[in-house]
Coordinates of C-alpha atoms in Angstrom, one line a residue:
M12 CA 138.6 -60.4 -66.6
R13 CA 134.9 -60.7 -67.5
S14 CA 133.6 -59.3 -70.7
A15 CA 131.9 -55.9 -70.5
A16 CA 129.4 -57.1 -73.2
V17 CA 127.1 -60.0 -73.8
R18 CA 125.5 -61.4 -77.0
A19 CA 121.8 -60.5 -77.5
V20 CA 119.1 -60.3 -80.2
R21 CA 118.1 -56.6 -80.6
Y22 CA 116.5 -54.1 -82.9
T23 CA 117.3 -50.5 -83.4
R24 CA 114.1 -49.6 -85.3
T25 CA 110.6 -51.2 -85.4
G26 CA 109.5 -53.2 -88.4
G27 CA 109.4 -56.7 -89.8
P28 CA 111.6 -59.6 -88.7
E29 CA 114.5 -58.2 -90.8
V30 CA 115.1 -55.5 -88.1
L31 CA 116.3 -58.2 -85.7
E32 CA 120.1 -58.6 -85.4
V33 CA 122.5 -60.4 -83.1
A34 CA 124.8 -57.9 -81.4
E35 CA 126.8 -57.3 -78.3
V36 CA 125.1 -55.2 -75.6
P37 CA 126.4 -54.0 -72.2
V38 CA 126.3 -56.4 -69.3
P39 CA 123.2 -55.4 -67.3
Q40 CA 123.6 -55.0 -63.5
P41 CA 121.0 -55.9 -60.9
G42 CA 119.6 -53.1 -58.8
E43 CA 117.6 -53.2 -55.5
G44 CA 115.5 -56.3 -55.3
E45 CA 116.8 -57.7 -58.6
V46 CA 118.6 -60.8 -59.8
A47 CA 121.2 -61.2 -62.7
I48 CA 120.6 -64.4 -64.6
D49 CA 123.0 -66.2 -67.0
V50 CA 120.4 -67.3 -69.6
S51 CA 120.5 -70.8 -71.0
H52 CA 117.1 -70.7 -72.8
A53 CA 114.7 -67.9 -73.8
G54 CA 111.2 -68.2 -75.0
I55 CA 110.0 -66.4 -78.2
H56 CA 106.6 -65.0 -77.6
F57 CA 103.9 -63.4 -79.8
A58 CA 104.2 -60.3 -77.7
D59 CA 107.8 -60.0 -78.9
V60 CA 106.4 -59.7 -82.4
M61 CA 103.9 -57.0 -81.3
F62 CA 106.6 -54.9 -79.6
R63 CA 109.0 -55.3 -82.6
R64 CA 106.3 -54.1 -84.9
G65 CA 105.9 -51.0 -82.8
Q66 CA 102.3 -51.7 -81.6
F67 CA 103.5 -50.9 -78.1
P68 CA 106.5 -48.5 -77.9
L69 CA 109.7 -49.5 -76.2
P70 CA 112.9 -47.4 -75.9
L71 CA 115.3 -48.3 -78.7
P72 CA 117.5 -50.2 -79.1
A73 CA 115.4 -53.0 -77.5
V74 CA 116.2 -56.6 -76.7
P75 CA 113.1 -58.8 -76.9
G76 CA 112.3 -61.7 -74.5
L77 CA 109.7 -62.1 -71.8
E78 CA 110.7 -65.5 -70.3
V79 CA 114.0 -67.2 -69.5
A80 CA 115.6 -70.1 -67.8
G81 CA 119.2 -70.1 -66.5
T82 CA 121.3 -69.7 -63.4
V83 CA 121.6 -66.9 -60.9
A84 CA 124.8 -64.9 -61.7
G85 CA 124.4 -62.1 -59.2
L86 CA 122.2 -60.6 -56.5
G87 CA 121.2 -57.0 -56.1
P88 CA 120.9 -55.2 -52.7
G89 CA 118.1 -56.6 -50.5
V90 CA 117.7 -59.9 -52.3
T91 CA 117.2 -63.0 -50.1
G92 CA 116.2 -66.6 -50.7
L93 CA 118.3 -67.0 -53.9
R94 CA 122.0 -67.9 -54.4
V95 CA 124.5 -67.6 -57.1
G96 CA 124.6 -70.7 -59.4
Q97 CA 121.0 -71.6 -58.5
P98 CA 118.8 -72.8 -61.5
V99 CA 115.8 -70.6 -62.0
V100 CA 113.1 -69.6 -64.4
A101 CA 112.2 -65.9 -64.6
L102 CA 110.2 -63.1 -66.2
P103 CA 112.7 -60.4 -66.9
T104 CA 112.3 -56.8 -65.9
G105 CA 111.7 -54.7 -69.0
F106 CA 112.1 -57.6 -71.4
G107 CA 115.6 -58.4 -72.6
G108 CA 115.4 -62.1 -72.3
N109 CA 117.0 -62.9 -75.7
A110 CA 120.4 -62.3 -74.3
E111 CA 123.2 -64.1 -72.5
R112 CA 122.6 -62.1 -69.3
V113 CA 119.3 -60.5 -68.1
I114 CA 117.9 -58.8 -65.0
A115 CA 114.7 -60.0 -63.3
G116 CA 112.9 -59.0 -60.1
V117 CA 113.3 -61.4 -57.2
T118 CA 109.5 -61.9 -57.0
T119 CA 109.3 -63.3 -60.5
T120 CA 112.4 -65.4 -60.3
V121 CA 111.4 -69.0 -59.4
P122 CA 114.0 -71.6 -58.4
L123 CA 113.9 -74.9 -60.3
E124 CA 113.9 -76.8 -57.1
G125 CA 111.4 -78.9 -55.0
E126 CA 108.4 -79.8 -57.3
L127 CA 110.2 -78.1 -60.1
A128 CA 113.6 -79.7 -59.7
G129 CA 113.0 -82.1 -62.7
L130 CA 111.6 -79.5 -65.1
D131 CA 113.8 -79.2 -68.2
P132 CA 115.0 -75.5 -68.6
L133 CA 114.0 -75.7 -72.2
L134 CA 110.4 -76.4 -71.2
A135 CA 110.5 -73.9 -68.3
A136 CA 111.6 -71.1 -70.6
G137 CA 109.0 -72.0 -73.2
A138 CA 106.2 -72.3 -70.7
A139 CA 106.7 -69.4 -68.3
C140 CA 104.6 -66.7 -69.9
N141 CA 101.8 -68.8 -71.4
A142 CA 101.4 -71.1 -68.3
A143 CA 101.2 -68.1 -66.0
T144 CA 98.8 -66.3 -68.4
A145 CA 96.6 -69.5 -68.7
V146 CA 96.3 -69.8 -64.9
G147 CA 95.7 -66.0 -64.5
T148 CA 93.1 -66.0 -67.2
L149 CA 91.1 -69.0 -66.1
R150 CA 91.4 -68.9 -62.3
G151 CA 91.7 -65.1 -62.0
A152 CA 89.8 -63.2 -64.7
A153 CA 87.4 -65.9 -65.8
R154 CA 86.7 -67.4 -62.3
I155 CA 86.3 -70.7 -64.0
G156 CA 84.1 -73.2 -62.1
T157 CA 83.3 -76.9 -62.3
G158 CA 80.8 -77.6 -65.0
D159 CA 81.5 -74.4 -67.0
R160 CA 81.2 -74.4 -70.8
V161 CA 84.3 -72.7 -72.2
L162 CA 85.1 -71.3 -75.7
V163 CA 88.7 -70.4 -76.5
L164 CA 89.4 -68.3 -79.6
G165 CA 92.9 -68.7 -81.1
A166 CA 92.9 -72.4 -80.0
S167 CA 95.8 -73.4 -82.2
G168 CA 98.3 -70.9 -80.8
G169 CA 100.8 -71.7 -78.1
L170 CA 98.5 -70.2 -75.4
G171 CA 95.4 -71.7 -76.9
L172 CA 96.9 -75.2 -76.7
L173 CA 97.4 -74.7 -73.0
L174 CA 94.1 -73.1 -72.3
G175 CA 92.1 -76.1 -73.6
R176 CA 93.9 -78.5 -71.4
L177 CA 93.9 -76.3 -68.4
A178 CA 90.1 -75.6 -68.7
R179 CA 89.6 -79.3 -68.7
A180 CA 91.9 -79.8 -65.6
Y181 CA 89.9 -77.0 -63.8
G182 CA 86.7 -78.9 -64.2
A183 CA 85.0 -77.4 -67.3
A184 CA 82.2 -79.6 -68.6
L185 CA 82.6 -78.5 -72.2
V186 CA 85.7 -77.0 -73.8
V187 CA 85.4 -75.8 -77.4
G188 CA 88.2 -74.2 -79.4
A189 CA 88.0 -72.0 -82.5
A190 CA 90.5 -71.1 -85.1
S191 CA 90.7 -69.2 -88.4
T192 CA 91.1 -72.2 -90.8
V193 CA 90.4 -75.9 -90.9
Q194 CA 94.2 -76.5 -90.9
R195 CA 94.7 -74.5 -87.7
A196 CA 91.7 -76.1 -86.1
A197 CA 93.2 -79.5 -86.7
R198 CA 96.4 -78.5 -84.8
A199 CA 94.4 -78.0 -81.7
A200 CA 92.4 -81.3 -82.0
D201 CA 94.5 -83.1 -79.3
A202 CA 94.7 -80.2 -76.8
G203 CA 91.9 -81.0 -74.5
Y204 CA 89.1 -79.6 -76.6
D205 CA 85.8 -81.5 -77.2
Q206 CA 85.6 -79.8 -80.6
V207 CA 87.6 -77.3 -82.5
L208 CA 85.6 -75.2 -85.0
V209 CA 86.4 -72.6 -87.6
Y210 CA 85.2 -69.1 -86.5
G211 CA 82.4 -69.0 -89.1
E212 CA 80.8 -72.2 -87.6
L213 CA 80.4 -70.7 -84.1
A214 CA 77.1 -68.9 -84.7
D215 CA 75.4 -72.1 -86.0
R216 CA 76.9 -74.6 -83.6
T217 CA 76.8 -72.9 -80.2
S218 CA 73.2 -73.6 -79.4
E219 CA 73.6 -77.2 -80.2
L220 CA 76.8 -77.6 -78.2
T221 CA 75.6 -75.7 -75.1
D222 CA 72.0 -77.0 -75.0
G223 CA 70.8 -73.5 -76.0
Q224 CA 72.5 -71.8 -73.0
G225 CA 75.6 -70.3 -74.5
F226 CA 79.2 -70.4 -73.1
D227 CA 79.9 -69.5 -69.5
V228 CA 83.4 -68.4 -70.4
I229 CA 84.8 -67.1 -73.7
V230 CA 88.6 -66.5 -73.8
D231 CA 89.5 -64.1 -76.6
S232 CA 93.1 -63.4 -77.6
V233 CA 92.2 -62.6 -81.2
G234 CA 90.1 -59.4 -81.5
G235 CA 88.8 -58.2 -84.8
E236 CA 86.0 -60.0 -86.5
P237 CA 86.0 -63.1 -84.3
R238 CA 85.5 -60.8 -81.3
E239 CA 82.4 -59.4 -83.0
Q240 CA 81.2 -62.9 -83.9
V241 CA 81.1 -64.2 -80.3
R242 CA 79.2 -61.2 -78.8
G243 CA 75.9 -63.1 -78.7
L244 CA 77.3 -66.5 -77.7
L245 CA 77.6 -66.0 -73.9
A246 CA 75.3 -67.6 -71.4
V247 CA 73.5 -65.4 -68.9
L248 CA 76.1 -64.1 -66.4
G249 CA 78.8 -65.4 -68.8
R250 CA 82.3 -64.0 -68.8
H251 CA 84.1 -62.7 -71.9
V252 CA 87.8 -62.5 -71.0
V253 CA 89.9 -60.5 -73.4
I254 CA 93.6 -61.4 -73.2
G255 CA 95.0 -60.0 -76.5
N256 CA 94.4 -58.5 -79.9
A257 CA 96.3 -60.7 -82.4
A258 CA 94.2 -59.3 -85.3
D259 CA 95.4 -55.8 -84.4
R260 CA 91.9 -54.5 -84.8
D261 CA 89.7 -53.6 -81.8
I262 CA 86.0 -53.2 -81.7
T263 CA 83.7 -50.7 -79.9
L264 CA 81.6 -52.1 -77.2
D265 CA 78.6 -50.2 -75.8
A266 CA 78.8 -50.4 -72.0
N267 CA 75.0 -50.5 -71.8
Q268 CA 75.2 -53.8 -73.6
V269 CA 77.0 -55.4 -70.7
W270 CA 74.1 -54.8 -68.3
Y271 CA 71.4 -55.3 -70.9
D272 CA 72.6 -58.8 -71.6
S273 CA 73.9 -59.6 -68.1
F274 CA 77.5 -60.6 -68.9
T275 CA 80.9 -59.7 -67.6
L276 CA 83.7 -58.2 -69.7
A277 CA 87.1 -59.0 -68.1
G278 CA 90.7 -58.9 -69.1
Y279 CA 94.1 -60.3 -68.2
N280 CA 97.5 -58.9 -69.2
L281 CA 100.6 -60.5 -67.7
G282 CA 102.6 -57.2 -67.9
G283 CA 99.9 -55.3 -66.1
V284 CA 99.8 -57.8 -63.3
L285 CA 103.6 -57.8 -63.1
A286 CA 103.6 -54.0 -62.7
R287 CA 101.0 -53.8 -60.0
R288 CA 100.9 -57.2 -58.3
P289 CA 104.1 -59.1 -58.8
D290 CA 103.2 -61.3 -55.9
L291 CA 100.0 -62.5 -57.6
L292 CA 101.9 -63.1 -60.8
R293 CA 104.5 -65.2 -58.9
A294 CA 101.7 -67.4 -57.6
Q295 CA 100.3 -67.8 -61.1
L296 CA 103.7 -68.5 -62.5
E297 CA 104.5 -71.2 -59.9
E298 CA 101.1 -72.9 -60.4
G299 CA 101.6 -72.9 -64.2
L300 CA 105.1 -74.3 -64.0
R301 CA 103.9 -77.1 -61.6
L302 CA 101.3 -78.1 -64.1
V303 CA 103.9 -78.3 -66.8
A304 CA 106.2 -80.3 -64.6
D305 CA 103.6 -82.8 -63.6
G306 CA 102.5 -83.3 -67.2
T307 CA 99.0 -81.7 -66.9
L308 CA 100.2 -79.1 -69.5
P309 CA 102.4 -80.8 -72.1
L310 CA 104.3 -78.4 -74.3
D311 CA 105.4 -78.8 -77.9
V312 CA 108.8 -77.0 -78.0
E313 CA 111.1 -76.3 -80.9
E314 CA 114.6 -75.3 -79.9
I315 CA 116.3 -72.8 -82.2
G316 CA 119.7 -71.1 -82.4
W317 CA 120.6 -67.4 -82.7
D318 CA 120.2 -67.5 -86.5
G319 CA 116.6 -68.8 -86.2
V320 CA 115.1 -66.0 -84.2
A321 CA 114.0 -63.9 -87.2
E322 CA 112.4 -66.9 -88.8
A323 CA 110.6 -67.7 -85.6
H324 CA 109.2 -64.2 -85.5
R325 CA 108.1 -64.5 -89.2
R326 CA 106.2 -67.7 -88.5
L327 CA 104.5 -66.3 -85.4
E328 CA 103.5 -63.3 -87.4
N329 CA 102.1 -65.2 -90.4
R330 CA 100.5 -67.8 -88.0
T331 CA 102.4 -70.8 -89.5
A332 CA 104.1 -71.6 -86.2
S333 CA 103.3 -74.9 -84.6
G334 CA 104.3 -75.2 -81.0
K335 CA 106.6 -72.9 -79.0
Y336 CA 110.0 -71.6 -80.2
V337 CA 112.8 -71.4 -77.6
L338 CA 116.2 -69.9 -78.2
R339 CA 119.1 -71.9 -76.9
V340 CA 121.4 -69.2 -75.6
R341 CA 124.3 -71.3 -74.4

């Protein structure tokens, strides 16, 4: 007889990494258009940290986890094109990926077959969110074009390391990264960037690097002071794409400034796209995974056990993480 419970990482109150615990939770069941997945690997994402801290409320108790790899364990009503036992990578419905069993929508459950047949589940789970976000940010929100000059804030983070390489693959003529310290800038040196600067250097170096034109695209996951620092660094008709707020401090932007200075302010949020256009997110996820599988987007992954999740959160929170943490579930 199958157990009525599965192991999961959960928290019953918001707070620091110490609120995380390994516990048994009820086995989730797939509904209409949903897939049950036996999880082998689950990515640990900075968004998990933000939800755990209470920046965005979730019903408690909550199980973190935005991305998983595993095998199909069951199909809800109306699901076609998948079969029990099939290897997949998925973006779960309502989080919950740090568990032995999770539920995902059929649209955001991608079989590891065809071009993806050789993709290691460890890499698939570690890449899913960031690869999809990188594609959606650059192709979708930024409308990146051949010859564009691109600046990426937060270049040393897991997403920043992918954005540098992907901007290069999409034909950018100049790809500059920026980070908060010299040490963090050094981490991104081999990630496709022409140069990686400290935030304080941007004002003095932008004119030289862009022949006085400014950047066509600025990708900003950081917020706070760096977001203020880059306001005047866009080219005419440049695109400032906001994809996060790691500093947890927003700034006020006068809408008149957008048309005075002839620039575009855009954004990308994987969760928002998932809620309204899961078909679009599916295409972005598939493209991102293909780029990981063919080596265009190499990934530095550290596999951890159940007892390492809290420490992974701690390192993500204090920005000492290098690479991507992936929980080995089974």
